[in-house]
Amino acid sequence: MNKRITLIYLGRKGAGTTYSIEMVKNLLEKNCLLQCILSQKIENIKEWNKLKEQYSQSLFIEYTETYTNKYSFLIKLIFGYFKYASIRTKIVKFNPDFLYIPMLTLLSCYFLPKNFPVVTTIHDIEQHLGEKNPLITFLYNKTIKQSNKIIVLSKKFIEEVHIKYKFKKQDIFVIPHANFTYYLPDNYTPTYQLHQRILFFGRIHPYKGLNVLLKAMPLIVEKIPSLQLRIAGNGKITQEEKALIQTLTPHLDLHIGWIDDKDIANLIKDTDIIILPYIEASQSGVIPLSYSFGKMVVATNVGGLSEQIFENTGILVHPNDSKELANAIIKLYEHPDTIIQMNKKAYYTAHNILTWEHSAHLLLDNTKDL
């Protein structure tokens, strides 16, 4: 009997929108029946609607109003349980084998009817530096406590979830973060030529360690004057980072602001290495995104990042160490063939190992008892 699954993802922007649709595509390929509860403001709604047309007999989508600002969030928070009663009724009527939450969102707990198993993916065990908020923690924990099984993206966090949330270890399983080929242009083929350009990509937050990379740049360009750092992402630049940027202007290519899906390929394809100088992390979607384009990574050894970096696809350095980071990048450019070989291995890894088909298989295999 084919699995009946209700997916609940209420985010509007970011990697969660892609993560969700990729999982749904591959679950549909495995002949599952899917009911998806999504925000009516989800940024890739056109892709969802195309998928609905393609799988009209097995994919059912319910778009719902979520929130767009603090005021509308508070309204939904106060009246949400009653407002979303009709969605819960539709879920009960669909009668899923289990509810699947691919990424925690603030209002998820209001959409969970009683007497159905819940499987929740926790992408970050702890809120990041500069993002901690007791209300967010409360709402996330409310969903987690209603869950029957937990998915983590790295083996490292099985023990932490076991201790923090009192789940039995047999009810915690790993689905490694799959690739992000979603962003590849049609017929994309990596060229493997070097461009003398490295990339910092993604949200700009204190835990991402952009300041560490900016401090490393003077050491790098002293040895490699032609090297350019591209910074692409949305967030707040600190005063320290602004001061560093002013001294590095000739060596920087800045794209500060929200990055639309259609622009991602152009920002990545003409870079050589993607840098993740994180101070802390659980995992990162930037790594499989990098691999999808055939780009190796230099990352700090924090959280579960070491599990994401396969052999000969990247290197690890200590966090908060600008000198070590600089030396690692300099050494790579002193041996350009190493960069090319790692880029080739990264591309192979994304397209042959970190597949969404495998992720869907792991989800179904670990929920057979539900």
mmCIF file of C-alpha atoms in Angstrom:
data_model
loop_
_atom_site.group_PDB
_atom_site.id
_atom_site.type_symbol
_atom_site.label_atom_id
_atom_site.label_comp_id
_atom_site.label_asym_id
_atom_site.label_seq_id
_atom_site.Cartn_x
_atom_site.Cartn_y
_atom_site.Cartn_z
ATOM 1 C CA MET A 1 0.000 0.000 0.000
ATOM 2 C CA ASN A 2 1.374 3.423 -0.956
ATOM 3 C CA LYS A 3 2.108 5.838 1.851
ATOM 4 C CA ARG A 4 -0.236 8.756 2.412
ATOM 5 C CA ILE A 5 1.775 11.698 3.732
ATOM 6 C CA THR A 6 0.779 15.200 4.775
ATOM 7 C CA LEU A 7 3.694 17.622 4.448
ATOM 8 C CA ILE A 8 3.478 20.850 6.446
ATOM 9 C CA TYR A 9 5.830 23.675 5.529
ATOM 10 C CA LEU A 10 4.745 27.247 6.252
ATOM 11 C CA GLY A 11 7.870 29.213 5.361
ATOM 12 C CA ARG A 12 7.775 31.787 2.577
ATOM 13 C CA LYS A 13 11.403 32.171 1.517
ATOM 14 C CA GLY A 14 14.761 30.499 1.733
ATOM 15 C CA ALA A 15 16.189 27.009 1.419
ATOM 16 C CA GLY A 16 13.201 25.378 3.152
ATOM 17 C CA THR A 17 11.016 26.081 0.118
ATOM 18 C CA THR A 18 13.433 24.162 -2.099
ATOM 19 C CA TYR A 19 14.057 21.389 0.447
ATOM 20 C CA SER A 20 10.313 20.767 0.681
ATOM 21 C CA ILE A 21 9.550 20.631 -3.036
ATOM 22 C CA GLU A 22 12.534 18.378 -3.753
ATOM 23 C CA MET A 23 11.367 15.879 -1.134
ATOM 24 C CA VAL A 24 7.814 15.993 -2.493
ATOM 25 C CA LYS A 25 8.974 15.381 -6.080
ATOM 26 C CA ASN A 26 10.851 12.267 -5.059
ATOM 27 C CA LEU A 27 8.112 10.950 -2.775
ATOM 28 C CA LEU A 28 5.712 11.282 -5.689
ATOM 29 C CA GLU A 29 8.151 9.313 -7.842
ATOM 30 C CA LYS A 30 7.882 6.568 -5.233
ATOM 31 C CA ASN A 31 4.103 6.530 -5.731
ATOM 32 C CA CYS A 32 3.195 8.197 -2.446
ATOM 33 C CA LEU A 33 0.009 10.221 -2.078
ATOM 34 C CA LEU A 34 0.877 13.711 -0.862
ATOM 35 C CA GLN A 35 -1.144 16.418 0.809
ATOM 36 C CA CYS A 36 0.912 19.612 1.196
ATOM 37 C CA ILE A 37 0.014 22.449 3.545
ATOM 38 C CA LEU A 38 1.886 25.534 2.340
ATOM 39 C CA SER A 39 1.960 29.273 2.836
ATOM 40 C CA GLN A 40 0.046 31.111 0.122
ATOM 41 C CA LYS A 41 3.073 33.434 -0.029
ATOM 42 C CA ILE A 42 5.653 30.691 -0.655
ATOM 43 C CA GLU A 43 8.186 32.091 -3.116
ATOM 44 C CA ASN A 44 8.293 29.066 -5.459
ATOM 45 C CA ILE A 45 4.499 28.780 -5.761
ATOM 46 C CA LYS A 46 4.720 28.540 -9.576
ATOM 47 C CA GLU A 47 6.814 25.388 -9.274
ATOM 48 C CA TRP A 48 4.356 23.905 -6.773
ATOM 49 C CA ASN A 49 1.444 24.599 -9.114
ATOM 50 C CA LYS A 50 3.276 22.984 -12.040
ATOM 51 C CA LEU A 51 3.938 19.924 -9.888
ATOM 52 C CA LYS A 52 0.264 19.830 -8.907
ATOM 53 C CA GLU A 53 -0.726 19.771 -12.574
ATOM 54 C CA GLN A 54 1.783 17.051 -13.344
ATOM 55 C CA TYR A 55 0.626 14.834 -10.454
ATOM 56 C CA SER A 56 -3.047 15.807 -10.343
ATOM 57 C CA GLN A 57 -4.109 12.392 -9.037
ATOM 58 C CA SER A 58 -1.540 12.101 -6.251
ATOM 59 C CA LEU A 59 -0.648 15.623 -5.073
ATOM 60 C CA PHE A 60 -3.123 17.816 -3.207
ATOM 61 C CA ILE A 61 -2.068 21.284 -2.086
ATOM 62 C CA GLU A 62 -3.747 23.484 0.514
ATOM 63 C CA TYR A 63 -2.432 27.050 0.525
ATOM 64 C CA THR A 64 -3.063 28.948 3.730
ATOM 65 C CA GLU A 65 -2.525 32.446 5.071
ATOM 66 C CA THR A 66 0.460 32.727 7.398
ATOM 67 C CA TYR A 67 2.070 36.084 8.235
ATOM 68 C CA THR A 68 4.250 38.746 6.648
ATOM 69 C CA ASN A 69 5.212 40.916 9.625
ATOM 70 C CA LYS A 70 5.291 40.971 13.437
ATOM 71 C CA TYR A 71 1.725 42.282 13.718
ATOM 72 C CA SER A 72 0.174 39.609 11.523
ATOM 73 C CA PHE A 73 2.294 36.987 13.292
ATOM 74 C CA LEU A 74 0.893 38.013 16.694
ATOM 75 C CA ILE A 75 -2.668 37.807 15.335
ATOM 76 C CA LYS A 76 -2.037 34.289 14.037
ATOM 77 C CA LEU A 77 -0.302 33.360 17.269
ATOM 78 C CA ILE A 78 -3.283 34.421 19.403
ATOM 79 C CA PHE A 79 -6.060 33.093 17.176
ATOM 80 C CA GLY A 80 -4.190 30.476 15.184
ATOM 81 C CA TYR A 81 -5.604 27.355 16.805
ATOM 82 C CA PHE A 82 -9.143 28.374 15.850
ATOM 83 C CA LYS A 83 -8.209 29.979 12.507
ATOM 84 C CA TYR A 84 -6.553 26.841 11.204
ATOM 85 C CA ALA A 85 -9.238 24.401 12.354
ATOM 86 C CA SER A 86 -10.446 23.948 8.760
ATOM 87 C CA ILE A 87 -6.959 22.857 7.659
ATOM 88 C CA ARG A 88 -6.787 20.337 10.494
ATOM 89 C CA THR A 89 -10.174 19.005 9.362
ATOM 90 C CA LYS A 90 -8.853 18.582 5.809
ATOM 91 C CA ILE A 91 -5.846 16.699 7.141
ATOM 92 C CA VAL A 92 -8.097 14.345 9.096
ATOM 93 C CA LYS A 93 -10.187 13.767 5.961
ATOM 94 C CA PHE A 94 -7.036 12.991 3.944
ATOM 95 C CA ASN A 95 -6.161 10.460 6.668
ATOM 96 C CA PRO A 96 -2.376 10.376 6.253
ATOM 97 C CA ASP A 97 -0.134 7.622 7.560
ATOM 98 C CA PHE A 98 1.953 10.387 9.111
ATOM 99 C CA LEU A 99 2.505 14.146 9.085
ATOM 100 C CA TYR A 100 5.909 15.228 7.797
ATOM 101 C CA ILE A 101 7.527 18.535 8.762
ATOM 102 C CA PRO A 102 10.646 18.992 6.584
ATOM 103 C CA MET A 103 11.701 22.127 8.480
ATOM 104 C CA LEU A 104 10.342 23.727 11.632
ATOM 105 C CA THR A 105 8.274 26.878 11.174
ATOM 106 C CA LEU A 106 6.698 29.032 13.850
ATOM 107 C CA LEU A 107 3.057 28.065 13.316
ATOM 108 C CA SER A 108 3.510 24.341 12.597
ATOM 109 C CA CYS A 109 2.093 23.325 15.979
ATOM 110 C CA TYR A 110 -1.345 24.750 15.066
ATOM 111 C CA PHE A 111 -1.705 22.410 12.084
ATOM 112 C CA LEU A 112 -1.255 19.090 13.866
ATOM 113 C CA PRO A 113 -4.514 17.205 14.461
ATOM 114 C CA LYS A 114 -4.544 14.627 17.218
ATOM 115 C CA ASN A 115 -4.048 10.899 16.692
ATOM 116 C CA PHE A 116 -1.693 11.123 13.713
ATOM 117 C CA PRO A 117 2.045 10.337 13.911
ATOM 118 C CA VAL A 118 4.338 13.324 13.312
ATOM 119 C CA VAL A 119 7.842 13.154 11.794
ATOM 120 C CA THR A 120 9.854 16.363 12.190
ATOM 121 C CA THR A 121 13.215 17.391 10.767
ATOM 122 C CA ILE A 122 15.351 19.494 13.093
ATOM 123 C CA HIS A 123 17.886 21.419 11.037
ATOM 124 C CA ASP A 124 19.399 23.314 13.978
ATOM 125 C CA ILE A 125 19.441 21.795 17.457
ATOM 126 C CA GLU A 126 20.081 25.194 19.044
ATOM 127 C CA GLN A 127 19.222 28.655 17.783
ATOM 128 C CA HIS A 128 22.264 30.410 16.410
ATOM 129 C CA LEU A 129 24.327 33.184 17.915
ATOM 130 C CA GLY A 130 22.406 36.449 17.505
ATOM 131 C CA GLU A 131 19.106 34.666 16.746
ATOM 132 C CA LYS A 132 18.040 33.243 20.095
ATOM 133 C CA ASN A 133 14.444 34.067 20.977
ATOM 134 C CA PRO A 134 12.421 32.408 23.763
ATOM 135 C CA LEU A 135 9.128 32.607 21.827
ATOM 136 C CA ILE A 136 10.663 30.869 18.809
ATOM 137 C CA THR A 137 12.134 28.218 21.095
ATOM 138 C CA PHE A 138 8.736 27.679 22.733
ATOM 139 C CA LEU A 139 6.902 27.270 19.413
ATOM 140 C CA TYR A 140 9.519 24.964 17.934
ATOM 141 C CA ASN A 141 9.556 22.848 21.073
ATOM 142 C CA LYS A 142 5.768 22.619 20.994
ATOM 143 C CA THR A 143 5.966 20.977 17.568
ATOM 144 C CA ILE A 144 8.864 18.733 18.575
ATOM 145 C CA LYS A 145 7.006 17.500 21.654
ATOM 146 C CA GLN A 146 4.080 16.466 19.461
ATOM 147 C CA SER A 147 6.400 14.467 17.202
ATOM 148 C CA ASN A 148 6.833 10.706 17.182
ATOM 149 C CA LYS A 149 10.050 10.573 15.201
ATOM 150 C CA ILE A 150 12.835 13.093 14.667
ATOM 151 C CA ILE A 151 15.080 13.503 11.641
ATOM 152 C CA VAL A 152 18.510 15.098 12.009
ATOM 153 C CA LEU A 153 20.937 15.868 9.216
ATOM 154 C CA SER A 154 24.082 14.606 10.958
ATOM 155 C CA LYS A 155 24.834 11.578 13.157
ATOM 156 C CA LYS A 156 26.472 13.924 15.641
ATOM 157 C CA PHE A 157 23.089 15.239 16.767
ATOM 158 C CA ILE A 158 21.341 11.958 17.557
ATOM 159 C CA GLU A 159 22.743 12.003 21.090
ATOM 160 C CA GLU A 160 21.888 15.683 21.587
ATOM 161 C CA VAL A 161 18.263 15.180 20.547
ATOM 162 C CA HIS A 162 18.078 12.076 22.729
ATOM 163 C CA ILE A 163 19.250 14.035 25.782
ATOM 164 C CA LYS A 164 17.518 17.356 25.121
ATOM 165 C CA TYR A 165 14.096 16.113 24.021
ATOM 166 C CA LYS A 166 14.019 12.653 25.686
ATOM 167 C CA PHE A 167 13.419 10.785 22.425
ATOM 168 C CA LYS A 168 14.437 7.155 22.213
ATOM 169 C CA LYS A 169 17.402 6.739 19.898
ATOM 170 C CA GLN A 170 15.447 4.335 17.708
ATOM 171 C CA ASP A 171 13.029 7.194 17.018
ATOM 172 C CA ILE A 172 15.794 9.500 15.754
ATOM 173 C CA PHE A 173 17.274 8.950 12.313
ATOM 174 C CA VAL A 174 19.571 10.729 9.881
ATOM 175 C CA ILE A 175 18.795 12.052 6.409
ATOM 176 C CA PRO A 176 21.904 13.889 5.157
ATOM 177 C CA HIS A 177 21.203 17.182 3.404
ATOM 178 C CA ALA A 178 20.772 16.381 -0.287
ATOM 179 C CA ASN A 179 22.041 18.400 -3.232
ATOM 180 C CA PHE A 180 20.479 21.607 -4.557
ATOM 181 C CA THR A 181 20.436 20.865 -8.289
ATOM 182 C CA TYR A 182 17.167 22.840 -8.251
ATOM 183 C CA TYR A 183 19.252 25.981 -8.837
ATOM 184 C CA LEU A 184 21.273 24.635 -11.768
ATOM 185 C CA PRO A 185 20.592 26.148 -15.197
ATOM 186 C CA ASP A 186 19.362 23.731 -17.847
ATOM 187 C CA ASN A 187 22.178 21.628 -19.319
ATOM 188 C CA TYR A 188 24.664 23.006 -16.782
ATOM 189 C CA THR A 189 28.141 21.553 -17.168
ATOM 190 C CA PRO A 190 30.995 22.687 -14.912
ATOM 191 C CA THR A 191 34.068 23.905 -16.812
ATOM 192 C CA TYR A 192 36.600 23.457 -13.998
ATOM 193 C CA GLN A 193 38.605 26.477 -15.079
ATOM 194 C CA LEU A 194 39.782 28.725 -12.261
ATOM 195 C CA HIS A 195 38.483 32.276 -11.937
ATOM 196 C CA GLN A 196 40.625 33.574 -9.062
ATOM 197 C CA ARG A 197 37.444 34.150 -7.074
ATOM 198 C CA ILE A 198 36.167 32.726 -3.791
ATOM 199 C CA LEU A 199 32.609 33.042 -2.495
ATOM 200 C CA PHE A 200 30.844 33.628 0.808
ATOM 201 C CA PHE A 201 27.197 32.778 0.174
ATOM 202 C CA GLY A 202 24.058 32.832 2.337
ATOM 203 C CA ARG A 203 22.542 34.692 5.218
ATOM 204 C CA ILE A 204 24.822 37.192 6.911
ATOM 205 C CA HIS A 205 24.627 36.614 10.652
ATOM 206 C CA PRO A 206 27.204 36.717 13.451
ATOM 207 C CA TYR A 207 27.493 32.915 13.620
ATOM 208 C CA LYS A 208 28.444 32.746 9.919
ATOM 209 C CA GLY A 209 31.853 34.302 10.699
ATOM 210 C CA LEU A 210 32.066 36.753 7.801
ATOM 211 C CA ASN A 211 34.347 38.928 9.930
ATOM 212 C CA VAL A 212 36.791 36.009 10.238
ATOM 213 C CA LEU A 213 37.003 35.719 6.453
ATOM 214 C CA LEU A 214 37.365 39.480 5.995
ATOM 215 C CA LYS A 215 40.291 39.457 8.466
ATOM 216 C CA ALA A 216 41.881 36.646 6.469
ATOM 217 C CA MET A 217 41.670 38.516 3.157
ATOM 218 C CA PRO A 218 44.675 40.895 3.650
ATOM 219 C CA LEU A 219 46.860 37.835 4.298
ATOM 220 C CA ILE A 220 45.462 36.108 1.220
ATOM 221 C CA VAL A 221 45.792 38.982 -1.263
ATOM 222 C CA GLU A 222 49.327 39.678 -0.057
ATOM 223 C CA LYS A 223 50.228 36.291 -1.551
ATOM 224 C CA ILE A 224 47.577 36.217 -4.317
ATOM 225 C CA PRO A 225 46.947 39.843 -5.409
ATOM 226 C CA SER A 226 44.550 38.791 -8.172
ATOM 227 C CA LEU A 227 42.128 36.968 -5.849
ATOM 228 C CA GLN A 228 38.641 38.380 -5.373
ATOM 229 C CA LEU A 229 36.129 37.618 -2.622
ATOM 230 C CA ARG A 230 32.478 37.665 -3.627
ATOM 231 C CA ILE A 231 29.998 38.152 -0.774
ATOM 232 C CA ALA A 232 26.388 37.307 -1.638
ATOM 233 C CA GLY A 233 23.589 37.201 0.902
ATOM 234 C CA ASN A 234 21.052 39.027 2.994
ATOM 235 C CA GLY A 235 21.667 40.289 6.497
ATOM 236 C CA LYS A 236 23.191 42.992 8.624
ATOM 237 C CA ILE A 237 26.822 43.986 8.141
ATOM 238 C CA THR A 238 28.432 44.926 11.472
ATOM 239 C CA GLN A 239 30.475 48.086 11.949
ATOM 240 C CA GLU A 240 33.617 45.969 12.222
ATOM 241 C CA GLU A 241 32.811 44.246 8.935
ATOM 242 C CA LYS A 242 32.056 47.582 7.236
ATOM 243 C CA ALA A 243 35.465 48.895 8.291
ATOM 244 C CA LEU A 244 37.178 45.781 6.941
ATOM 245 C CA ILE A 245 35.232 46.025 3.683
ATOM 246 C CA GLN A 246 36.395 49.605 3.130
ATOM 247 C CA THR A 247 40.032 48.502 3.262
ATOM 248 C CA LEU A 248 39.418 45.596 0.876
ATOM 249 C CA THR A 249 37.228 47.249 -1.770
ATOM 250 C CA PRO A 250 39.465 46.408 -4.785
ATOM 251 C CA HIS A 251 39.306 42.730 -3.849
ATOM 252 C CA LEU A 252 35.573 42.496 -3.133
ATOM 253 C CA ASP A 253 32.465 41.878 -5.213
ATOM 254 C CA LEU A 254 29.452 42.657 -3.020
ATOM 255 C CA HIS A 255 25.886 41.435 -3.528
ATOM 256 C CA ILE A 256 24.256 42.366 -0.215
ATOM 257 C CA GLY A 257 20.512 41.728 -0.087
ATOM 258 C CA TRP A 258 17.999 38.991 -0.740
ATOM 259 C CA ILE A 259 19.238 36.672 -3.491
ATOM 260 C CA ASP A 260 16.491 35.511 -5.866
ATOM 261 C CA ASP A 261 16.580 31.895 -7.014
ATOM 262 C CA LYS A 262 17.206 32.969 -10.615
ATOM 263 C CA ASP A 263 20.392 34.810 -9.595
ATOM 264 C CA ILE A 264 22.052 32.028 -7.601
ATOM 265 C CA ALA A 265 23.649 30.243 -10.551
ATOM 266 C CA ASN A 266 25.363 33.387 -11.841
ATOM 267 C CA LEU A 267 26.835 34.068 -8.409
ATOM 268 C CA ILE A 268 28.286 30.579 -8.015
ATOM 269 C CA LYS A 269 29.339 29.287 -11.428
ATOM 270 C CA ASP A 270 32.315 31.640 -11.935
ATOM 271 C CA THR A 271 33.836 31.044 -8.494
ATOM 272 C CA ASP A 272 36.464 28.464 -7.518
ATOM 273 C CA ILE A 273 35.870 27.736 -3.836
ATOM 274 C CA ILE A 274 33.005 28.449 -1.467
ATOM 275 C CA ILE A 275 34.063 29.501 2.024
ATOM 276 C CA LEU A 276 32.098 28.714 5.202
ATOM 277 C CA PRO A 277 33.977 30.423 8.064
ATOM 278 C CA TYR A 278 31.198 29.599 10.546
ATOM 279 C CA ILE A 279 31.736 30.170 14.254
ATOM 280 C CA GLU A 280 28.977 27.675 15.060
ATOM 281 C CA ALA A 281 26.642 25.478 13.001
ATOM 282 C CA SER A 282 24.493 22.369 13.008
ATOM 283 C CA GLN A 283 24.789 21.765 9.263
ATOM 284 C CA SER A 284 24.698 23.866 6.126
ATOM 285 C CA GLY A 285 22.689 23.754 2.924
ATOM 286 C CA VAL A 286 25.465 25.813 1.312
ATOM 287 C CA ILE A 287 27.699 22.707 1.159
ATOM 288 C CA PRO A 288 25.389 20.551 -1.000
ATOM 289 C CA LEU A 289 24.570 23.668 -3.029
ATOM 290 C CA SER A 290 28.290 24.145 -3.669
ATOM 291 C CA TYR A 291 28.745 20.518 -4.670
ATOM 292 C CA SER A 292 25.804 20.737 -7.080
ATOM 293 C CA PHE A 293 27.751 23.335 -9.081
ATOM 294 C CA GLY A 294 31.028 21.425 -8.797
ATOM 295 C CA LYS A 295 32.596 23.718 -6.204
ATOM 296 C CA MET A 296 34.731 22.520 -3.310
ATOM 297 C CA VAL A 297 34.414 24.134 0.124
ATOM 298 C CA VAL A 298 36.685 25.401 2.843
ATOM 299 C CA ALA A 299 34.751 25.250 6.096
ATOM 300 C CA THR A 300 35.314 25.396 9.822
ATOM 301 C CA ASN A 301 35.119 22.232 11.869
ATOM 302 C CA VAL A 302 31.964 23.051 13.830
ATOM 303 C CA GLY A 303 28.706 21.173 14.403
ATOM 304 C CA GLY A 304 28.004 18.554 11.766
ATOM 305 C CA LEU A 305 29.918 20.225 8.921
ATOM 306 C CA SER A 306 32.657 17.570 9.048
ATOM 307 C CA GLU A 307 30.050 14.910 8.168
ATOM 308 C CA GLN A 308 28.954 16.905 5.131
ATOM 309 C CA ILE A 309 32.431 17.248 3.661
ATOM 310 C CA PHE A 310 33.204 14.035 1.826
ATOM 311 C CA GLU A 311 36.760 12.935 1.104
ATOM 312 C CA ASN A 312 38.479 15.204 -1.444
ATOM 313 C CA THR A 313 35.543 17.621 -1.701
ATOM 314 C CA GLY A 314 36.803 20.229 0.748
ATOM 315 C CA ILE A 315 38.957 20.962 3.748
ATOM 316 C CA LEU A 316 38.304 21.876 7.359
ATOM 317 C CA VAL A 317 39.979 24.550 9.491
ATOM 318 C CA HIS A 318 39.540 25.621 13.090
ATOM 319 C CA PRO A 319 36.808 28.204 13.767
ATOM 320 C CA ASN A 320 37.659 31.827 14.548
ATOM 321 C CA ASP A 321 41.176 31.483 13.138
ATOM 322 C CA SER A 322 41.697 33.940 10.288
ATOM 323 C CA LYS A 323 45.361 33.003 9.864
ATOM 324 C CA GLU A 324 44.648 29.276 9.431
ATOM 325 C CA LEU A 325 41.801 30.080 7.053
ATOM 326 C CA ALA A 326 44.060 32.331 4.983
ATOM 327 C CA ASN A 327 46.842 29.743 4.861
ATOM 328 C CA ALA A 328 44.408 27.031 3.709
ATOM 329 C CA ILE A 329 43.154 29.178 0.822
ATOM 330 C CA ILE A 330 46.678 30.276 -0.156
ATOM 331 C CA LYS A 331 47.898 26.670 -0.189
ATOM 332 C CA LEU A 332 45.034 25.629 -2.457
ATOM 333 C CA TYR A 333 45.842 28.325 -5.007
ATOM 334 C CA GLU A 334 49.498 27.311 -4.884
ATOM 335 C CA HIS A 335 48.276 23.904 -6.116
ATOM 336 C CA PRO A 336 45.492 24.740 -8.589
ATOM 337 C CA ASP A 337 45.190 21.124 -9.757
ATOM 338 C CA THR A 338 43.987 20.270 -6.236
ATOM 339 C CA ILE A 339 41.114 22.749 -6.559
ATOM 340 C CA ILE A 340 40.123 21.291 -9.925
ATOM 341 C CA GLN A 341 40.217 17.689 -8.682
ATOM 342 C CA MET A 342 38.191 18.562 -5.566
ATOM 343 C CA ASN A 343 35.651 20.435 -7.681
ATOM 344 C CA LYS A 344 35.228 17.358 -9.866
ATOM 345 C CA LYS A 345 34.751 15.140 -6.811
ATOM 346 C CA ALA A 346 32.262 17.624 -5.331
ATOM 347 C CA TYR A 347 30.172 17.511 -8.507
ATOM 348 C CA TYR A 348 30.236 13.705 -8.534
ATOM 349 C CA THR A 349 29.205 13.595 -4.861
ATOM 350 C CA ALA A 350 26.230 15.901 -5.390
ATOM 351 C CA HIS A 351 24.875 14.030 -8.382
ATOM 352 C CA ASN A 352 25.572 10.450 -7.320
ATOM 353 C CA ILE A 353 25.494 10.336 -3.516
ATOM 354 C CA LEU A 354 23.613 13.324 -2.080
ATOM 355 C CA THR A 355 20.447 12.718 -4.107
ATOM 356 C CA TRP A 356 16.861 13.534 -3.143
ATOM 357 C CA GLU A 357 15.857 10.071 -4.318
ATOM 358 C CA HIS A 358 18.029 8.648 -1.541
ATOM 359 C CA SER A 359 16.564 11.121 0.984
ATOM 360 C CA ALA A 360 13.015 10.070 0.084
ATOM 361 C CA HIS A 361 14.041 6.418 0.420
ATOM 362 C CA LEU A 362 15.449 7.052 3.911
ATOM 363 C CA LEU A 363 12.260 8.827 4.980
ATOM 364 C CA LEU A 364 10.030 5.976 3.847
ATOM 365 C CA ASP A 365 12.353 3.281 5.162
ATOM 366 C CA ASN A 366 12.463 4.818 8.642
ATOM 367 C CA THR A 367 8.695 5.349 8.870
ATOM 368 C CA LYS A 368 7.548 1.841 7.941
ATOM 369 C CA ASP A 369 6.264 1.280 11.468
ATOM 370 C CA LEU A 370 3.983 4.352 11.495
#
